[in-house]
N, CA and C atoms as an extended XYZ file, in Angstrom:
576
Properties=species:S:1:pos:R:3:atomname:S:1:resname:S:1:resid:I:1 pbc="F F F"
N        74.603       95.599      118.382 N   MET     1
C        74.821       95.825      116.961 CA  MET     1
C        76.138       96.577      116.786 C   MET     1
N        76.882       96.216      115.759 N   ASN     2
C        78.118       96.918      115.419 CA  ASN     2
C        77.810       98.019      114.409 C   ASN     2
N        78.129       99.253      114.774 N   LEU     3
C        77.899      100.404      113.910 CA  LEU     3
C        79.235      100.973      113.469 C   LEU     3
N        79.315      101.365      112.211 N   LEU     4
C        80.510      102.001      111.660 CA  LEU     4
C        80.103      103.367      111.134 C   LEU     4
N        80.700      104.427      111.680 N   LEU     5
C        80.415      105.784      111.212 CA  LEU     5
C        81.612      106.258      110.400 C   LEU     5
N        81.365      106.582      109.144 N   ILE     6
C        82.405      107.085      108.248 CA  ILE     6
C        82.116      108.554      107.999 C   ILE     6
N        83.060      109.384      108.403 N   TYR     7
C        82.885      110.838      108.384 CA  TYR     7
C        83.846      111.452      107.385 C   TYR     7
N        83.331      112.371      106.555 N   ALA     8
C        84.159      112.994      105.523 CA  ALA     8
C        83.908      114.503      105.453 C   ALA     8
N        84.591      115.240      106.302 N   HIS     9
C        84.581      116.705      106.230 CA  HIS     9
C        85.896      117.193      106.817 C   HIS     9
N        86.590      118.121      106.122 N   PRO    10
C        87.908      118.547      106.599 CA  PRO    10
C        87.891      119.539      107.759 C   PRO    10
N        86.748      120.185      108.026 N   ASN    11
C        86.699      121.224      109.052 CA  ASN    11
C        86.065      120.670      110.332 C   ASN    11
N        86.843      120.505      111.401 N   PRO    12
C        86.286      119.952      112.641 CA  PRO    12
C        85.292      120.881      113.337 C   PRO    12
N        85.156      122.134      112.863 N   LYS    13
C        84.207      123.061      113.467 CA  LYS    13
C        82.997      123.311      112.563 C   LYS    13
N        82.843      122.498      111.541 N   SER    14
C        81.733      122.677      110.596 CA  SER    14
C        80.412      122.216      111.196 C   SER    14
N        79.337      122.607      110.567 N   TYR    15
C        78.019      122.118      110.972 CA  TYR    15
C        77.948      120.601      110.772 C   TYR    15
N        78.562      120.124      109.706 N   THR    16
C        78.582      118.684      109.447 CA  THR    16
C        79.282      117.941      110.583 C   THR    16
N        80.308      118.562      111.168 N   ALA    17
C        80.980      117.963      112.328 CA  ALA    17
C        80.017      117.863      113.508 C   ALA    17
N        79.162      118.860      113.678 N   SER    18
C        78.191      118.800      114.777 CA  SER    18
C        77.146      117.712      114.525 C   SER    18
N        76.844      117.445      113.248 N   VAL    19
C        75.948      116.334      112.914 CA  VAL    19
C        76.587      115.026      113.372 C   VAL    19
N        77.858      114.844      113.021 N   LYS    20
C        78.584      113.632      113.439 CA  LYS    20
C        78.579      113.493      114.955 C   LYS    20
N        78.886      114.574      115.669 N   GLU    21
C        78.947      114.529      117.135 CA  GLU    21
C        77.588      114.194      117.742 C   GLU    21
N        76.532      114.737      117.172 N   ASN    22
C        75.179      114.431      117.668 CA  ASN    22
C        74.827      112.963      117.463 C   ASN    22
N        75.233      112.426      116.355 N   ILE    23
C        74.984      111.003      116.110 CA  ILE    23
C        75.730      110.168      117.149 C   ILE    23
N        77.019      110.434      117.308 N   LEU    24
C        77.827      109.657      118.258 CA  LEU    24
C        77.297      109.767      119.683 C   LEU    24
N        76.859      110.965      120.053 N   LYS    25
C        76.375      111.219      121.406 CA  LYS    25
C        75.045      110.517      121.692 C   LYS    25
N        74.246      110.276      120.658 N   ASN    26
C        72.893      109.763      120.875 CA  ASN    26
C        72.689      108.301      120.512 C   ASN    26
N        73.708      107.641      120.008 N   ILE    27
C        73.590      106.210      119.740 CA  ILE    27
C        73.512      105.477      121.067 C   ILE    27
N        72.606      104.534      121.156 N   ASN    28
C        72.429      103.751      122.372 CA  ASN    28
C        73.743      103.076      122.755 C   ASN    28
N        74.085      103.132      124.030 N   SER    29
C        75.361      102.601      124.510 CA  SER    29
C        75.461      101.083      124.424 C   SER    29
N        74.365      100.410      124.099 N   ILE    30
C        74.455       98.949      123.945 CA  ILE    30
C        75.165       98.572      122.636 C   ILE    30
N        75.285       99.535      121.722 N   HIS    31
C        75.921       99.274      120.438 CA  HIS    31
C        77.429       99.516      120.523 C   HIS    31
N        78.156       98.815      119.704 N   ILE    32
C        79.593       99.055      119.538 CA  ILE    32
C        79.734       99.983      118.336 C   ILE    32
N        80.420      101.109      118.529 N   VAL    33
C        80.547      102.107      117.467 CA  VAL    33
C        82.018      102.322      117.131 C   VAL    33
N        82.320      102.258      115.845 N   GLU    34
C        83.659      102.592      115.356 CA  GLU    34
C        83.537      103.824      114.471 C   GLU    34
N        84.442      104.763      114.651 N   LEU    35
C        84.468      105.979      113.838 CA  LEU    35
C        85.677      105.948      112.915 C   LEU    35
N        85.437      106.204      111.641 N   ILE    36
C        86.522      106.436      110.687 CA  ILE    36
C        86.361      107.869      110.206 C   ILE    36
N        87.286      108.732      110.609 N   ASP    37
C        87.301      110.135      110.194 CA  ASP    37
C        88.344      110.239      109.083 C   ASP    37
N        87.879      110.233      107.847 N   LEU    38
C        88.782      110.126      106.708 CA  LEU    38
C        89.815      111.246      106.643 C   LEU    38
N        89.415      112.480      106.910 N   TYR    39
C        90.377      113.590      106.864 CA  TYR    39
C        91.347      113.535      108.043 C   TYR    39
N        90.850      113.259      109.230 N   ALA    40
C        91.721      113.193      110.409 CA  ALA    40
C        92.752      112.073      110.264 C   ALA    40
N        92.335      110.973      109.624 N   GLU    41
C        93.249      109.849      109.413 CA  GLU    41
C        94.162      110.059      108.211 C   GLU    41
N        93.925      111.148      107.475 N   LYS    42
C        94.663      111.416      106.241 CA  LYS    42
C        94.572      110.219      105.281 C   LYS    42
N        93.349      109.739      105.135 N   PHE    43
C        93.095      108.613      104.239 CA  PHE    43
C        93.569      108.961      102.834 C   PHE    43
N        94.279      108.045      102.213 N   ASN    44
C        94.767      108.237      100.850 CA  ASN    44
C        93.706      107.729       99.869 C   ASN    44
N        93.008      108.645       99.176 N   PRO    45
C        91.926      108.221       98.294 CA  PRO    45
C        92.384      107.783       96.899 C   PRO    45
N        93.674      107.831       96.648 N   ILE    46
C        94.165      107.583       95.289 CA  ILE    46
C        94.221      106.088       95.000 C   ILE    46
N        93.466      105.689       94.012 N   LEU    47
C        93.419      104.311       93.559 CA  LEU    47
C        94.481      104.135       92.469 C   LEU    47
N        95.353      103.178       92.674 N   ILE    48
C        96.393      102.916       91.677 CA  ILE    48
C        96.093      101.584       91.003 C   ILE    48
N        95.947      101.652       89.695 N   VAL    49
C        95.733      100.458       88.886 CA  VAL    49
C        96.706      100.551       87.722 C   VAL    49
N        97.489       99.495       87.534 N   ASN    50
C        98.469       99.479       86.443 CA  ASN    50
C        98.677       98.039       85.979 C   ASN    50
N        99.799       97.799       85.287 N   GLU    51
C       100.058       96.466       84.743 CA  GLU    51
C       100.214       95.403       85.836 C   GLU    51
N       100.724       95.793       86.989 N   THR    52
C       100.953       94.818       88.065 CA  THR    52
C        99.878       94.854       89.146 C   THR    52
N        99.149       95.924       89.240 N   GLN    53
C        98.100       96.064       90.253 CA  GLN    53
C        96.781       96.326       89.541 C   GLN    53
N        95.986       95.271       89.367 N   ARG    54
C        94.743       95.376       88.616 CA  ARG    54
C        93.556       95.530       89.564 C   ARG    54
N        92.442       96.025       89.045 N   ARG    55
C        91.256       96.240       89.885 CA  ARG    55
C        90.800       94.951       90.550 C   ARG    55
N        90.859       93.857       89.843 N   ARG    56
C        90.391       92.589       90.415 CA  ARG    56
C        91.285       92.099       91.553 C   ARG    56
N        92.473       92.687       91.685 N   ASP    57
C        93.403       92.305       92.754 CA  ASP    57
C        93.304       93.207       93.982 C   ASP    57
N        92.432       94.198       93.958 N   LEU    58
C        92.351       95.165       95.056 CA  LEU    58
C        91.936       94.533       96.381 C   LEU    58
N        91.300       93.394       96.335 N   ILE    59
C        90.910       92.712       97.571 CA  ILE    59
C        92.139       92.307       98.393 C   ILE    59
N        93.298       92.257       97.760 N   HIS    60
C        94.541       91.873       98.447 CA  HIS    60
C        95.353       93.078       98.911 C   HIS    60
N        94.815       94.284       98.745 N   ASP    61
C        95.524       95.507       99.151 CA  ASP    61
C        95.609       95.555      100.678 C   ASP    61
N        96.800       95.347      101.215 N   LYS    62
C        97.021       95.297      102.672 CA  LYS    62
C        96.699       96.632      103.338 C   LYS    62
N        96.940       97.738      102.647 N   GLU    63
C        96.669       99.065      103.208 CA  GLU    63
C        95.181       99.251      103.512 C   GLU    63
N        94.309       98.576      102.755 N   MET    64
C        92.861       98.714      102.929 CA  MET    64
C        92.254       97.609      103.782 C   MET    64
N        93.057       96.655      104.218 N   GLU    65
C        92.542       95.518      104.974 CA  GLU    65
C        91.803       95.947      106.244 C   GLU    65
N        92.353       96.897      106.959 N   ARG    66
C        91.709       97.394      108.185 CA  ARG    66
C        90.304       97.928      107.888 C   ARG    66
N        90.177       98.674      106.802 N   TYR    67
C        88.886       99.263      106.446 CA  TYR    67
C        87.899       98.182      105.980 C   TYR    67
N        88.390       97.206      105.219 N   ARG    68
C        87.510       96.111      104.807 CA  ARG    68
C        87.007       95.357      106.032 C   ARG    68
N        87.891       95.137      107.009 N   ASN    69
C        87.475       94.458      108.240 CA  ASN    69
C        86.406       95.262      108.978 C   ASN    69
N        86.573       96.576      109.016 N   SER    70
C        85.584       97.434      109.682 CA  SER    70
C        84.226       97.341      109.004 C   SER    70
N        84.217       97.373      107.677 N   VAL    71
C        82.967       97.252      106.923 CA  VAL    71
C        82.367       95.865      107.141 C   VAL    71
N        83.208       94.833      107.088 N   GLN    72
C        82.721       93.459      107.260 CA  GLN    72
C        82.090       93.253      108.639 C   GLN    72
N        82.680       93.845      109.666 N   ASN    73
C        82.188       93.664      111.035 CA  ASN    73
C        80.947       94.495      111.343 C   ASN    73
N        80.659       95.478      110.527 N   ALA    74
C        79.535       96.382      110.793 CA  ALA    74
C        78.208       95.767      110.356 C   ALA    74
N        77.209       95.928      111.218 N   ASP    75
C        75.840       95.568      110.846 CA  ASP    75
C        75.182       96.733      110.112 C   ASP    75
N        75.559       97.931      110.524 N   HIS    76
C        74.980       99.149      109.954 CA  HIS    76
C        76.105      100.172      109.774 C   HIS    76
N        76.134      100.802      108.608 N   ILE    77
C        77.146      101.821      108.316 CA  ILE    77
C        76.450      103.173      108.208 C   ILE    77
N        77.059      104.169      108.827 N   ILE    78
C        76.529      105.532      108.827 CA  ILE    78
C        77.551      106.428      108.141 C   ILE    78
N        77.123      107.158      107.136 N   PHE    79
C        77.988      108.115      106.457 CA  PHE    79
C        77.536      109.526      106.815 C   PHE    79
N        78.480      110.391      107.119 N   VAL    80
C        78.198      111.801      107.386 CA  VAL    80
C        79.137      112.607      106.503 C   VAL    80
N        78.559      113.451      105.637 N   TYR    81
C        79.382      114.217      104.691 CA  TYR    81
C        78.581      115.383      104.105 C   TYR    81
N        79.288      116.371      103.562 N   PRO    82
C        78.614      117.452      102.845 CA  PRO    82
C        78.459      117.081      101.369 C   PRO    82
N        77.485      117.669      100.716 N   VAL    83
C        77.340      117.518       99.274 CA  VAL    83
C        78.019      118.716       98.628 C   VAL    83
N        79.037      118.442       97.828 N   TRP    84
C        79.780      119.487       97.115 CA  TRP    84
C        79.728      119.181       95.629 C   TRP    84
N        79.423      120.173       94.833 N   TRP    85
C        79.401      120.033       93.378 CA  TRP    85
C        78.547      118.839       92.939 C   TRP    85
N        77.416      118.654       93.598 N   GLY    86
C        76.501      117.588       93.207 CA  GLY    86
C        76.987      116.196       93.561 C   GLY    86
N        77.862      116.090       94.537 N   GLY    87
C        78.351      114.769       94.912 CA  GLY    87
C        78.987      114.775       96.284 C   GLY    87
N        79.534      113.652       96.650 N   PHE    88
C        80.184      113.521       97.941 CA  PHE    88
C        81.668      113.868       97.798 C   PHE    88
N        82.350      114.193       98.877 N   PRO    89
C        83.761      114.587       98.796 CA  PRO    89
C        84.638      113.517       98.138 C   PRO    89
N        85.645      113.957       97.434 N   ALA    90
C        86.541      113.054       96.705 CA  ALA    90
C        87.182      112.018       97.620 C   ALA    90
N        87.490      112.408       98.840 N   ILE    91
C        88.106      111.463       99.773 CA  ILE    91
C        87.167      110.287      100.060 C   ILE    91
N        85.874      110.548      100.097 N   LEU    92
C        84.891      109.489      100.315 CA  LEU    92
C        84.769      108.613       99.074 C   LEU    92
N        84.814      109.219       97.905 N   LYS    93
C        84.793      108.446       96.650 CA  LYS    93
C        85.987      107.507       96.613 C   LYS    93
N        87.163      108.023       97.005 N   GLY    94
C        88.356      107.191       97.040 CA  GLY    94
C        88.230      106.044       98.033 C   GLY    94
N        87.619      106.316       99.179 N   PHE    95
C        87.398      105.267      100.176 CA  PHE    95
C        86.544      104.156       99.574 C   PHE    95
N        85.462      104.534       98.928 N   ILE    96
C        84.563      103.546       98.331 CA  ILE    96
C        85.287      102.744       97.251 C   ILE    96
N        86.033      103.425       96.389 N   GLU    97
C        86.744      102.738       95.306 CA  GLU    97
C        87.808      101.783       95.824 C   GLU    97
N        88.451      102.135       96.925 N   ARG    98
C        89.551      101.311       97.436 CA  ARG    98
C        89.093      100.228       98.409 C   ARG    98
N        87.916      100.385       99.020 N   VAL    99
C        87.465       99.437      100.046 CA  VAL    99
C        86.365       98.505       99.536 C   VAL    99
N        85.359       99.029       98.864 N   LEU   100
C        84.250       98.196       98.386 CA  LEU   100
C        84.615       97.570       97.041 C   LEU   100
N        85.531       96.633       97.084 N   VAL   101
C        86.122       96.086       95.867 CA  VAL   101
C        85.542       94.719       95.512 C   VAL   101
N        85.810       94.318       94.280 N   SER   102
C        85.381       93.019       93.779 CA  SER   102
C        85.943       91.896       94.646 C   SER   102
N        85.097       90.928       94.924 N   GLY   103
C        85.501       89.818       95.771 CA  GLY   103
C        85.245       90.087       97.244 C   GLY   103
N        85.028       91.342       97.576 N   PHE   104
C        84.701       91.718       98.952 CA  PHE   104
C        83.269       92.225       99.044 C   PHE   104
N        82.934       93.259       98.273 N   ALA   105
C        81.604       93.865       98.339 CA  ALA   105
C        80.652       93.305       97.283 C   ALA   105
N        81.196       92.789       96.210 N   TYR   106
C        80.398       92.214       95.125 CA  TYR   106
C        81.239       91.194       94.372 C   TYR   106
N        80.558       90.339       93.604 N   SER   107
C        81.274       89.322       92.838 CA  SER   107
C        80.488       88.940       91.595 C   SER   107
N        81.212       88.758       90.510 N   PHE   108
C        80.614       88.244       89.273 CA  PHE   108
C        80.845       86.742       89.130 C   PHE   108
N        81.562       86.139       90.056 N   LYS   109
C        81.970       84.735       89.921 CA  LYS   109
C        80.815       83.751       89.981 C   LYS   109
N        79.749       84.068       90.689 N   GLU   110
C        78.675       83.104       90.885 CA  GLU   110
C        77.555       83.210       89.850 C   GLU   110
N        77.714       84.059       88.870 N   GLY   111
C        76.657       84.220       87.875 CA  GLY   111
C        77.127       83.802       86.495 C   GLY   111
N        76.267       84.014       85.551 N   LYS   112
C        76.633       83.745       84.163 CA  LYS   112
C        77.654       84.771       83.720 C   LYS   112
N        78.464       84.388       82.778 N   GLU   113
C        79.496       85.285       82.265 CA  GLU   113
C        78.884       86.538       81.631 C   GLU   113
N        77.655       86.428       81.176 N   THR   114
C        76.996       87.556       80.519 CA  THR   114
C        76.221       88.446       81.481 C   THR   114
N        76.237       88.127       82.783 N   ASN   115
C        75.505       88.943       83.757 CA  ASN   115
C        75.999       90.385       83.744 C   ASN   115
N        75.048       91.297       83.788 N   ILE   116
C        75.368       92.723       83.859 CA  ILE   116
C        75.610       93.121       85.312 C   ILE   116
N        74.827       92.557       86.210 N   PHE   117
C        74.929       92.912       87.626 CA  PHE   117
C        75.576       91.776       88.407 C   PHE   117
N        76.392       92.134       89.384 N   PRO   118
C        77.053       91.112       90.188 CA  PRO   118
C        76.163       90.634       91.327 C   PRO   118
N        76.694       89.707       92.070 N   LYS   119
C        76.061       89.311       93.322 CA  LYS   119
C        76.598       90.252       94.393 C   LYS   119
N        75.693       90.947       95.075 N   GLY   120
C        76.109       91.811       96.175 CA  GLY   120
C        76.479       90.967       97.377 C   GLY   120
N        77.639       91.198       97.947 N   LEU   121
C        78.127       90.394       99.063 CA  LEU   121
C        77.884       91.048      100.421 C   LEU   121
N        77.191       92.184      100.441 N   MET   122
C        76.929       92.898      101.691 CA  MET   122
C        75.493       92.667      102.170 C   MET   122
N        74.919       91.539      101.787 N   LYS   123
C        73.542       91.197      102.181 CA  LYS   123
C        73.403       91.236      103.704 C   LYS   123
N        72.268       91.738      104.169 N   GLY   124
C        72.005       91.804      105.602 CA  GLY   124
C        72.533       93.060      106.265 C   GLY   124
N        73.306       93.848      105.552 N   LYS   125
C        73.828       95.106      106.104 CA  LYS   125
C        72.919       96.256      105.675 C   LYS   125
N        72.861       97.261      106.517 N   SER   126
C        72.086       98.456      106.192 CA  SER   126
C        73.001       99.670      106.266 C   SER   126
N        72.521      100.771      105.701 N   VAL   127
C        73.345      101.975      105.636 CA  VAL   127
C        72.467      103.218      105.737 C   VAL   127
N        72.981      104.230      106.434 N   SER   128
C        72.307      105.532      106.549 CA  SER   128
C        73.267      106.621      106.110 C   SER   128
N        72.726      107.617      105.443 N   PHE   129
C        73.505      108.761      104.988 CA  PHE   129
C        72.937      110.024      105.617 C   PHE   129
N        73.809      110.810      106.223 N   PHE   130
C        73.445      112.115      106.763 CA  PHE   130
C        74.269      113.127      105.994 C   PHE   130
N        73.608      113.934      105.179 N   CYS   131
C        74.361      114.898      104.381 CA  CYS   131
C        73.773      116.294      104.482 C   CYS   131
N        74.682      117.237      104.330 N   THR   132
C        74.312      118.649      104.333 CA  THR   132
C        74.614      119.213      102.953 C   THR   132
N        73.789      120.153      102.527 N   MET   133
C        74.030      120.788      101.232 CA  MET   133
C        73.504      122.218      101.263 C   MET   133
N        74.174      123.096      100.544 N   ASP   134
C        73.723      124.474      100.442 CA  ASP   134
C        72.607      124.634       99.414 C   ASP   134
N        72.521      123.723       98.474 N   SER   135
C        71.502      123.796       97.425 CA  SER   135
C        70.109      123.669       98.023 C   SER   135
N        69.097      124.194       97.325 N   PRO   136
C        67.724      124.094       97.818 CA  PRO   136
C        67.205      122.657       97.806 C   PRO   136
N        66.122      122.450       98.529 N   TRP   137
C        65.523      121.129       98.703 CA  TRP   137
C        65.278      120.416       97.378 C   TRP   137
N        64.771      121.130       96.396 N   ILE   138
C        64.422      120.504       95.116 CA  ILE   138
C        65.638      119.827       94.488 C   ILE   138
N        66.820      120.403       94.687 N   VAL   139
C        68.056      119.829       94.132 CA  VAL   139
C        68.364      118.496       94.808 C   VAL   139
N        68.019      118.379       96.088 N   SER   140
C        68.309      117.132       96.803 CA  SER   140
C        67.551      115.940       96.211 C   SER   140
N        66.457      116.216       95.517 N   LEU   141
C        65.679      115.135       94.909 CA  LEU   141
C        66.397      114.482       93.734 C   LEU   141
N        67.239      115.251       93.064 N   VAL   142
C        67.957      114.738       91.890 CA  VAL   142
C        69.470      114.776       92.095 C   VAL   142
N        69.892      114.818       93.334 N   ASP   143
C        71.311      114.865       93.675 CA  ASP   143
C        72.038      113.671       93.068 C   ASP   143
N        72.909      113.894       92.081 N   PRO   144
C        73.572      112.766       91.424 CA  PRO   144
C        74.464      111.954       92.370 C   PRO   144
N        75.042      112.603       93.379 N   GLY   145
C        75.858      111.870       94.347 CA  GLY   145
C        75.023      110.871       95.126 C   GLY   145
N        73.825      111.291       95.535 N   TRP   146
C        72.929      110.397       96.267 CA  TRP   146
C        72.467      109.245       95.383 C   TRP   146
N        72.067      109.561       94.164 N   LEU   147
C        71.606      108.509       93.260 CA  LEU   147
C        72.715      107.497       93.000 C   LEU   147
N        73.940      107.989       92.879 N   SER   148
C        75.091      107.103       92.709 CA  SER   148
C        75.295      106.231       93.941 C   SER   148
N        75.276      106.868       95.131 N   MET   149
C        75.449      106.116       96.374 CA  MET   149
C        74.385      105.027       96.496 C   MET   149
N        73.137      105.390       96.282 N   LYS   150
C        72.039      104.450       96.508 CA  LYS   150
C        72.032      103.303       95.502 C   LYS   150
N        72.051      103.650       94.210 N   PHE   151
C        71.849      102.623       93.194 CA  PHE   151
C        73.141      102.022       92.645 C   PHE   151
N        74.096      102.869       92.288 N   ALA   152
C        75.303      102.372       91.625 CA  ALA   152
C        76.314      101.770       92.594 C   ALA   152
N        76.170      102.059       93.886 N   ILE   153
C        77.151      101.533       94.841 CA  ILE   153
C        76.489      100.582       95.834 C   ILE   153
N        75.602      101.075       96.673 N   PHE   154
C        75.137      100.273       97.803 CA  PHE   154
C        74.096       99.214       97.437 C   PHE   154
N        73.172       99.499       96.549 N   LYS   155
C        72.274       98.430       96.074 CA  LYS   155
C        73.088       97.409       95.281 C   LYS   155
N        74.005       97.888       94.489 N   TYR   156
C        74.901       97.049       93.682 CA  TYR   156
C        75.655       96.058       94.566 C   TYR   156
N        76.072       96.529       95.746 N   CYS   157
C        76.843       95.695       96.671 CA  CYS   157
C        75.957       94.859       97.593 C   CYS   157
N        74.643       94.995       97.475 N   GLY   158
C        73.739       94.118       98.211 CA  GLY   158
C        73.211       94.643       99.527 C   GLY   158
N        73.475       95.899       99.874 N   PHE   159
C        72.932       96.452      101.115 CA  PHE   159
C        71.410       96.418      101.036 C   PHE   159
N        70.776       96.017      102.135 N   SER   160
C        69.337       95.800      102.096 CA  SER   160
C        68.520       97.046      102.414 C   SER   160
N        68.911       97.805      103.393 N   LYS   161
C        68.147       99.000      103.774 CA  LYS   161
C        69.057      100.218      103.608 C   LYS   161
N        68.594      101.163      102.807 N   ILE   162
C        69.387      102.354      102.506 CA  ILE   162
C        68.537      103.581      102.814 C   ILE   162
N        68.981      104.379      103.787 N   GLN   163
C        68.234      105.575      104.219 CA  GLN   163
C        69.096      106.827      104.022 C   GLN   163
N        68.439      107.927      103.709 N   ARG   164
C        69.159      109.203      103.605 CA  ARG   164
C        68.414      110.269      104.390 C   ARG   164
N        69.196      111.087      105.099 N   TYR   165
C        68.688      112.245      105.835 CA  TYR   165
C        69.504      113.420      105.331 C   TYR   165
N        68.825      114.412      104.773 N   VAL   166
C        69.556      115.532      104.168 CA  VAL   166
C        69.013      116.859      104.688 C   VAL   166
N        69.925      117.752      104.988 N   LEU   167
C        69.560      119.128      105.308 CA  LEU   167
C        69.996      119.973      104.120 C   LEU   167
N        69.030      120.442      103.357 N   SER   168
C        69.333      121.266      102.184 CA  SER   168
C        69.223      122.740      102.549 C   SER   168
N        69.782      123.598      101.686 N   GLY   169
C        69.734      125.038      101.906 CA  GLY   169
C        70.437      125.461      103.182 C   GLY   169
N        71.494      124.749      103.559 N   LEU   170
C        72.159      124.971      104.850 CA  LEU   170
C        72.567      126.419      105.072 C   LEU   170
N        73.164      127.050      104.090 N   LYS   171
C        73.677      128.411      104.320 CA  LYS   171
C        72.557      129.426      104.576 C   LYS   171
N        71.330      129.066      104.222 N   ARG   172
C        70.195      129.969      104.453 CA  ARG   172
C        69.386      129.588      105.687 C   ARG   172
N        69.805      128.566      106.392 N   LYS   173
C        69.060      128.117      107.569 CA  LYS   173
C        69.398      128.980      108.785 C   LYS   173
N        68.375      129.263      109.568 N   SER   174
C        68.569      130.008      110.808 CA  SER   174
C        69.174      129.079      111.858 C   SER   174
N        69.641      129.655      112.935 N   LEU   175
C        70.201      128.861      114.031 CA  LEU   175
C        69.148      127.888      114.572 C   LEU   175
N        67.912      128.345      114.715 N   SER   176
C        66.860      127.457      115.243 CA  SER   176
C        66.554      126.319      114.267 C   SER   176
N        66.603      126.582      112.975 N   GLU   177
C        66.379      125.521      111.987 CA  GLU   177
C        67.517      124.500      112.025 C   GLU   177
N        68.736      124.985      112.188 N   ARG   178
C        69.886      124.078      112.286 CA  ARG   178
C        69.791      123.225      113.554 C   ARG   178
N        69.398      123.839      114.649 N   GLU   179
C        69.247      123.101      115.903 CA  GLU   179
C        68.120      122.073      115.804 C   GLU   179
N        67.046      122.430      115.116 N   ALA   180
C        65.927      121.498      114.941 CA  ALA   180
C        66.375      120.271      114.147 C   ALA   180
N        67.219      120.486      113.125 N   TRP   181
C        67.687      119.342      112.342 CA  TRP   181
C        68.617      118.461      113.172 C   TRP   181
N        69.438      119.075      114.024 N   LEU   182
C        70.306      118.288      114.904 CA  LEU   182
C        69.465      117.434      115.863 C   LEU   182
N        68.331      117.971      116.303 N   LYS   183
C        67.431      117.180      117.167 CA  LYS   183
C        66.875      115.983      116.392 C   LYS   183
N        66.532      116.213      115.124 N   LYS   184
C        66.044      115.110      114.288 CA  LYS   184
C        67.142      114.056      114.118 C   LYS   184
N        68.364      114.504      113.866 N   VAL   185
C        69.508      113.602      113.719 CA  VAL   185
C        69.684      112.779      115.002 C   VAL   185
N        69.594      113.457      116.149 N   SER   186
C        69.752      112.785      117.446 CA  SER   186
C        68.696      111.706      117.637 C   SER   186
N        67.470      112.013      117.235 N   LYS   187
C        66.373      111.056      117.368 CA  LYS   187
C        66.614      109.836      116.478 C   LYS   187
N        67.071      110.072      115.250 N   VAL   188
C        67.363      108.953      114.347 CA  VAL   188
C        68.496      108.112      114.929 C   VAL   188
N        69.549      108.756      115.413 N   ALA   189
C        70.701      108.034      115.983 CA  ALA   189
C        70.276      107.193      117.180 C   ALA   189
N        69.367      107.696      117.983 N   ALA   190
C        68.894      106.956      119.158 CA  ALA   190
C        68.078      105.732      118.752 C   ALA   190
N        67.568      105.717      117.519 N   SER   191
C        66.747      104.592      117.060 CA  SER   191
C        67.551      103.450      116.468 C   SER   191
N        68.844      103.621      116.299 N   PHE   192
C        69.676      102.535      115.730 CA  PHE   192
C        69.749      101.380      116.705 C   PHE   192
């Protein structure tokens, strides 16, 4: 299976970085794994749309071709990121806006002109989210970033299986609680 891990945290010594490392370390070696570290790559999240560059033309953006190919080749995509201000980091939002574009991730061409929802073109792909947040557990239930990721983005694009693993209340967790969650992460990664 081809796995794509997309990581979005600027601090390489963060707890979220250790989550990423645990996932990479525990994925079965029979899988092919590609890592996209958005901050390390200095990914440009700025979407430019103007009179000559329209949203419907983003599928032709050569700068994003490599990332579209990575998503296309992946059977399963893994996201690792912190939840900040009730959402995912801006760099990740920019990645989604610039890569999961019309004609690639979804299309309105095959439906009626009045269709509200497009045809998701990512059928057969699955996705997992591993996120950390300082907010208490109850907040994770109504996390607007998660609801956006699940319904407005990935279901919209046709992903079939969408899973989330969240560690809430991170700043109040003891070392043993943090280690226990890393063990859970490792177990999930080994099951891919």
